[in-house]
Structures are given as structure tokens and as C-alpha cells.
PDB file of C-alpha atoms and ligand atoms in Angstrom:
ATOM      1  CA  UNK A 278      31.560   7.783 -65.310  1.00 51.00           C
ATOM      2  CA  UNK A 279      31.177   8.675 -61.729  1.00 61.00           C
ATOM      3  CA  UNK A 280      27.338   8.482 -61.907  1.00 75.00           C
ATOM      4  CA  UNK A 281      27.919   4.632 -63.456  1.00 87.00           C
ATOM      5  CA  UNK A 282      30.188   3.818 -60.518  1.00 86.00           C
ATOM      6  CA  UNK A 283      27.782   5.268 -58.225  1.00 89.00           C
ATOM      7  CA  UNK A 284      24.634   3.341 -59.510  1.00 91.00           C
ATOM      8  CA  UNK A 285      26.635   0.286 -59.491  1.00 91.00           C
ATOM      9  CA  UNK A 286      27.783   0.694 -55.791  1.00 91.00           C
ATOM     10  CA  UNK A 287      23.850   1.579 -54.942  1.00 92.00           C
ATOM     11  CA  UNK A 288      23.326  -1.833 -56.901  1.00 93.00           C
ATOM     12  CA  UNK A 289      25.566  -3.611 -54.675  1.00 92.00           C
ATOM     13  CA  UNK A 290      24.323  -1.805 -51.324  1.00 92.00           C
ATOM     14  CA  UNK A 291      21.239  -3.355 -52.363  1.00 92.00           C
ATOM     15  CA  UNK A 292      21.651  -6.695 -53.264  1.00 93.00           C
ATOM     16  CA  UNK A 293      23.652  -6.833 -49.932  1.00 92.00           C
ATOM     17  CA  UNK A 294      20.346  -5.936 -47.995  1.00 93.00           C
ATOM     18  CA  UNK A 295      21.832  -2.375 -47.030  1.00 91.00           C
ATOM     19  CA  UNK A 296      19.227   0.160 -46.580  1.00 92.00           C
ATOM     20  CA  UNK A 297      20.364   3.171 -48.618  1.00 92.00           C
ATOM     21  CA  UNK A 298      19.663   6.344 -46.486  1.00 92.00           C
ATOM     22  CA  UNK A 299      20.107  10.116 -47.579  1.00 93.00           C
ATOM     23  CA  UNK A 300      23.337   9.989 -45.632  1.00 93.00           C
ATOM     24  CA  UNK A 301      24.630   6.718 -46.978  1.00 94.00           C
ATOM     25  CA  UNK A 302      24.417   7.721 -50.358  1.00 94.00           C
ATOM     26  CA  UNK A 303      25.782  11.069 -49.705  1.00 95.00           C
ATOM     27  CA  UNK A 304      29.309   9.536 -48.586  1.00 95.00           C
ATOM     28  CA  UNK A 305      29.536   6.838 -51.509  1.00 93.00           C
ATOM     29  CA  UNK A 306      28.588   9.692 -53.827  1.00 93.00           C
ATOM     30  CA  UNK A 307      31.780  11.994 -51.908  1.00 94.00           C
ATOM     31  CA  UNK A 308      33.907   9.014 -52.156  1.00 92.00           C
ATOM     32  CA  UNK A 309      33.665   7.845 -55.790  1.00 90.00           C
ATOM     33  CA  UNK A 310      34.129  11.644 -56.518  1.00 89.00           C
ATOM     34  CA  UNK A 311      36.755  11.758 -54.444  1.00 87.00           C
ATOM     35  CA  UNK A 312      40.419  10.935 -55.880  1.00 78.00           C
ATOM     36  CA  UNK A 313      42.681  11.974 -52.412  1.00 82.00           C
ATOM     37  CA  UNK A 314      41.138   9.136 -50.270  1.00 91.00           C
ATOM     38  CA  UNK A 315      39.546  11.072 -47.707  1.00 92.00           C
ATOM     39  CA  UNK A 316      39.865   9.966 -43.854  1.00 91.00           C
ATOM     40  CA  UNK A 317      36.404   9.667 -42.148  1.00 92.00           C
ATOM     41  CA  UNK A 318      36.635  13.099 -40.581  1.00 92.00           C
ATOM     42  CA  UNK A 319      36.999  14.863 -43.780  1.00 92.00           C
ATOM     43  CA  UNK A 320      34.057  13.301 -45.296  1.00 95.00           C
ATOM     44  CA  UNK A 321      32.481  14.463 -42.307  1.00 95.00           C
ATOM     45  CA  UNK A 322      33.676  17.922 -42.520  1.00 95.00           C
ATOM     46  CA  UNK A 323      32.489  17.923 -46.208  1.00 95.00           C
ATOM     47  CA  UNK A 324      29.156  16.625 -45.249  1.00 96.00           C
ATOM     48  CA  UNK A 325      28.526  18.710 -41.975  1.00 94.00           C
ATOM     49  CA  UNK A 326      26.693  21.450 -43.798  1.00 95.00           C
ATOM     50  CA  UNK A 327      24.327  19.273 -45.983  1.00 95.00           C
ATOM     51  CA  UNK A 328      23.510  16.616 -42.794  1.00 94.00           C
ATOM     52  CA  UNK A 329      23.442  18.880 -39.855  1.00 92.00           C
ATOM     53  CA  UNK A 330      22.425  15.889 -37.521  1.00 90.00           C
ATOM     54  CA  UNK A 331      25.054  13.741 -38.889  1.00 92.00           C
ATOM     55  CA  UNK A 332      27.929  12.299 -36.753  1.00 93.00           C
ATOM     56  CA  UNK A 333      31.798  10.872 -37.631  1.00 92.00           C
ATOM     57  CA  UNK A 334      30.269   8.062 -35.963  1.00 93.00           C
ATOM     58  CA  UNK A 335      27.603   7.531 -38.418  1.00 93.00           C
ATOM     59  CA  UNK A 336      30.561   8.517 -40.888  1.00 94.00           C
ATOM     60  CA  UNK A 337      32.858   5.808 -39.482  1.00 93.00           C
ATOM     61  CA  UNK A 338      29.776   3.173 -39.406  1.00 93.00           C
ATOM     62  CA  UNK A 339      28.359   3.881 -43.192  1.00 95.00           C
ATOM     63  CA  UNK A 340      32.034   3.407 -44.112  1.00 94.00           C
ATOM     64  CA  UNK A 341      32.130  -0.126 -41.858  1.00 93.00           C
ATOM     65  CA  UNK A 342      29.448  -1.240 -44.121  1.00 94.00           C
ATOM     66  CA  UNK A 343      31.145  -0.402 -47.340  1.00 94.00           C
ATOM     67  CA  UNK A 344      33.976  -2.309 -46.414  1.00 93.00           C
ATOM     68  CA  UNK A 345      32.499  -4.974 -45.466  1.00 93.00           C
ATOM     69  CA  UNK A 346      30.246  -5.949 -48.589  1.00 92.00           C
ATOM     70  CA  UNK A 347      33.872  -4.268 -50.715  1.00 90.00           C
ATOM     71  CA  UNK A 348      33.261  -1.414 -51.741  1.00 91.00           C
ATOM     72  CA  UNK A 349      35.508   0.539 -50.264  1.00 92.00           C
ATOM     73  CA  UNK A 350      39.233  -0.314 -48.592  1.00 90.00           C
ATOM     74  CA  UNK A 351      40.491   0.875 -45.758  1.00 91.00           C
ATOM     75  CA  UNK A 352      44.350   2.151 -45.614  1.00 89.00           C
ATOM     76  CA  UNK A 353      45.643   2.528 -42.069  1.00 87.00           C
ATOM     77  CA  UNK A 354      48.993   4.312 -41.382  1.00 78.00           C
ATOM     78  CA  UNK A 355      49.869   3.433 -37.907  1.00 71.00           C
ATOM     79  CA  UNK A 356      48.740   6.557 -35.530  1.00 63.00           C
ATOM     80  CA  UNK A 357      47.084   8.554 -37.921  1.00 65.00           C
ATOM     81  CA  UNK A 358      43.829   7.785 -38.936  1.00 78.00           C
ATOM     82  CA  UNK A 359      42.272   5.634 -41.221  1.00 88.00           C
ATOM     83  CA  UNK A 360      41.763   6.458 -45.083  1.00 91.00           C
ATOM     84  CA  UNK A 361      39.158   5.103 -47.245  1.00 93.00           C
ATOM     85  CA  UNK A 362      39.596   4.198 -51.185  1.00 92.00           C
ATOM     86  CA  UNK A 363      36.891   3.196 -53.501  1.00 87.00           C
ATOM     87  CA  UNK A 364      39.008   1.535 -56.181  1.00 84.00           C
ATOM     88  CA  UNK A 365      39.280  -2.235 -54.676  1.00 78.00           C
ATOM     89  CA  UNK A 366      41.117  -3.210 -57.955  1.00 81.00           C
ATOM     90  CA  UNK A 367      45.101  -3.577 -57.502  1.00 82.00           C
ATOM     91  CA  UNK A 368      46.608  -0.659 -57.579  1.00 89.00           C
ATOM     92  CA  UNK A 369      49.756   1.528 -56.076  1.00 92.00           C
ATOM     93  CA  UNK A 370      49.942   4.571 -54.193  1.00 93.00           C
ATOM     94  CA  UNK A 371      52.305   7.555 -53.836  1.00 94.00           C
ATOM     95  CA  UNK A 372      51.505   9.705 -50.680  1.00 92.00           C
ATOM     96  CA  UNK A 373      52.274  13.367 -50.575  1.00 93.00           C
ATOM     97  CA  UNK A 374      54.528  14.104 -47.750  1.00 93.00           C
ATOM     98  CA  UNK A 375      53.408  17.878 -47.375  1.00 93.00           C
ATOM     99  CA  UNK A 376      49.612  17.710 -47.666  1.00 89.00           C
ATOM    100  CA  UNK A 377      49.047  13.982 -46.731  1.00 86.00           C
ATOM    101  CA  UNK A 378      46.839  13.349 -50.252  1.00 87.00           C
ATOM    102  CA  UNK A 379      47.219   9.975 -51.625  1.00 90.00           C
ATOM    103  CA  UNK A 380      46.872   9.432 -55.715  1.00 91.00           C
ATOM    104  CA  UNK A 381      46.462   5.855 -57.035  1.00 91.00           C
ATOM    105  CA  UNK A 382      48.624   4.656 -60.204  1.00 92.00           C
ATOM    106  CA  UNK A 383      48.811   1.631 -61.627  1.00 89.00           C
ATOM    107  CA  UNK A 384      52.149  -0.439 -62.409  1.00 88.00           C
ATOM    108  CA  UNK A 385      52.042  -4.336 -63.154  1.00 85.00           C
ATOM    109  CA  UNK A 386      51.362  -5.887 -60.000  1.00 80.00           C
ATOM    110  CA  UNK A 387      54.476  -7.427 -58.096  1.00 86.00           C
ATOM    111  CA  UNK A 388      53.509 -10.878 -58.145  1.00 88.00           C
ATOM    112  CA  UNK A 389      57.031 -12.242 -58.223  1.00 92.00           C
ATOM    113  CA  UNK A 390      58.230 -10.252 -55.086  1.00 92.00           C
ATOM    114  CA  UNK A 391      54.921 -12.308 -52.850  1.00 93.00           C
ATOM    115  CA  UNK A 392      56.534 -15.734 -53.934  1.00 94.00           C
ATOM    116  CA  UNK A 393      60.249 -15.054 -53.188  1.00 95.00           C
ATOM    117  CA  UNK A 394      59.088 -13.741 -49.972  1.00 96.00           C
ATOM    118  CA  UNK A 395      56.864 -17.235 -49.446  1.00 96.00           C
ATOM    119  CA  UNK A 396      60.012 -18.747 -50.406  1.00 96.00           C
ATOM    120  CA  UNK A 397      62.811 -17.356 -48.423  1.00 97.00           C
ATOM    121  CA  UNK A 398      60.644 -17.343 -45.354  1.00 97.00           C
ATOM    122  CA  UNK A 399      57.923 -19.798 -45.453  1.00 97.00           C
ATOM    123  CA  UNK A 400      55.356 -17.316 -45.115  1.00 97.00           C
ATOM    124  CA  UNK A 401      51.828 -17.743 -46.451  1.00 96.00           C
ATOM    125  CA  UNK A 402      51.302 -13.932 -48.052  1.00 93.00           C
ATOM    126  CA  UNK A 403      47.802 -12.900 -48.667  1.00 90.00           C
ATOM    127  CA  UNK A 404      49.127  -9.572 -49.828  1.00 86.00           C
ATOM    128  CA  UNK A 405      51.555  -6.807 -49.955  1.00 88.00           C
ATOM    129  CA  UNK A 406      51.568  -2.716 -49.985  1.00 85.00           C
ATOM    130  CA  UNK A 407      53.842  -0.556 -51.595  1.00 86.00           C
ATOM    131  CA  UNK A 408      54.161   2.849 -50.896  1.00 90.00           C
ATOM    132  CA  UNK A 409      55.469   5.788 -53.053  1.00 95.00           C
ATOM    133  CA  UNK A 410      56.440   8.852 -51.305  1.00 96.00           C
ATOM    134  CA  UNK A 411      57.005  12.500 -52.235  1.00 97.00           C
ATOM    135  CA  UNK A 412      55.999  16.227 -52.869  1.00 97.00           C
ATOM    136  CA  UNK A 413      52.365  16.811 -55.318  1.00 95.00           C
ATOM    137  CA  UNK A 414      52.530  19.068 -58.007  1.00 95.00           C
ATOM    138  CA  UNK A 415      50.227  21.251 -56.079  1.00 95.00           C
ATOM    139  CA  UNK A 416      52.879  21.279 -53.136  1.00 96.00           C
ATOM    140  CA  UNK A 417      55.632  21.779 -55.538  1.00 96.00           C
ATOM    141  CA  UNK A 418      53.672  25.031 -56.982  1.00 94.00           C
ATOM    142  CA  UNK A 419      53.292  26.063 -53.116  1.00 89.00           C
ATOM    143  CA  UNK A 420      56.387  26.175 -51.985  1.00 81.00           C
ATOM    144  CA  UNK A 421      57.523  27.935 -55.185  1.00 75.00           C
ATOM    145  CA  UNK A 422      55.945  30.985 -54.486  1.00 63.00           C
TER     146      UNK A 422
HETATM  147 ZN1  LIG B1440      50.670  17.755 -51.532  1.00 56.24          ZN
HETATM  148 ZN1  LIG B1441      43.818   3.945 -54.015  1.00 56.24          ZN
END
């Protein structure tokens, strides 16, 4: 399933006149295999050993093109640092507290909740983010021993 994803987003690089380098495809290919929506400096980290002569600037600027033409999102948090997800369909989050890892689930999306808010404020709203916070099972199994 991955491989499909990843041949699809190769697809897309393409018709989008992005030139796919060795590098490029080695952080789609670590971010459709990722599930914890890695920041750019843990790609990097994961990547080091394999590109030697890579940067987290190139890291940062491969992921600036993915955004761009939509394949990936970007989630900031305020002061900490950007994290990227590869599933641009609507979906939810819940955010682990202790390690930081964020898992996607999906829940109806909460249509109803962007046209109250147009209405009791006047706003136009192009979108909204909901959050889910707690402890991951790995965390929970952690701090049990
Ligand atoms: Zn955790
Ligand atoms: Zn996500």
C-alpha cells in the first residue's frame, strides 16, 4: 500500500515539473512510511547515514516543495517546530503528551461547528483544527514498569 502511495506521490512530483533526486525520494518514501509525523530534523536524523552530504536545509526545502504541489501538510505548534503529515485528507489528531508522537484518526468531520462559528461572529472560516491530547499506549507501558 505504501509502495502505491509512493508511486502516486512520484506521479504527482512529476507532473508538477519536480525533479525527483535520490534525496527527494528518500524523504517522501520516510514520510509515507512514517505514521508519527516526523519534524524535519528527525527525517534528517533518519536520513543522515544514507545521505552523508545531506542538510536539514535540503530537508526543510524538499519538504517546501511537497507542500506546495499538496502532498504533504505542515502542522505548526507555536515554538516547537514544524511537523509534516502525508495524509492531506480530513482527518483528527491526538498528540502524545510524553513522547510528542502524533496518530491520525478519523471522526465525521465537524462541519456544523465552522458555520455556527461564521454565524455568531461573522467570520469567513477556511478551516478548523482539533486537537486530542493524552498518554500512547507505548508511554502507558513505560511508565508501568
Ligand atoms: Zn507517547
Ligand atoms: Zn495526520
Amino acid at each position: 500500500m505504501a509502495d502505491n502511495r509512493l508511486q502516486e506521490a512520484i506521479d504527482t512530483l512529476k507532473d508538477s515539473g519536480v525533479r525527483i533526486t535520490p534525496q527527494r525520494h528518500a524523504v517522501l518514501e520516510y514520510l509515507l512510511n512514517s505514521m508519527t509525523h516526523p519534524t524535519a530534523d528527525e527525517i534528517y536524523k533518519a536520513l543522515e547515514s544514507k545521505f552523508p552530504n545531506m542538510s536539514v536545509a535540503t530537508v526543510y526545502n524538499n519538504l517546501r516543495v511537497f507542500r506546495e504541489i499538496g502532498l504533504v501538510r505542515e502542522l505548526t505548534y507555536g515554538d516547537s517546530s514544524s511537523r509534516f503529515d502525508c495524509n492531506t485528507s480530513d482527518h483528527y489528531h491526538i498528540i502524545c503528551e510524553s513522547c510528542g508522537k502524533i496518530v491520525d484518526f478519523h471522526y465525521p468531520s465537524l462541519h456544523e461547528v465552522e458555520s455556527l462559528a461564521e454565524q455568531v461572529t461573522g467570520f469567513d472560516v477556511s478551516h478548523h483544527r482539533m486537537e486530542v491530547y493524552g498518554t500512547c499506549s507505548e508511554c502507558q507501558s513505560n511508565n508501568a514498569h
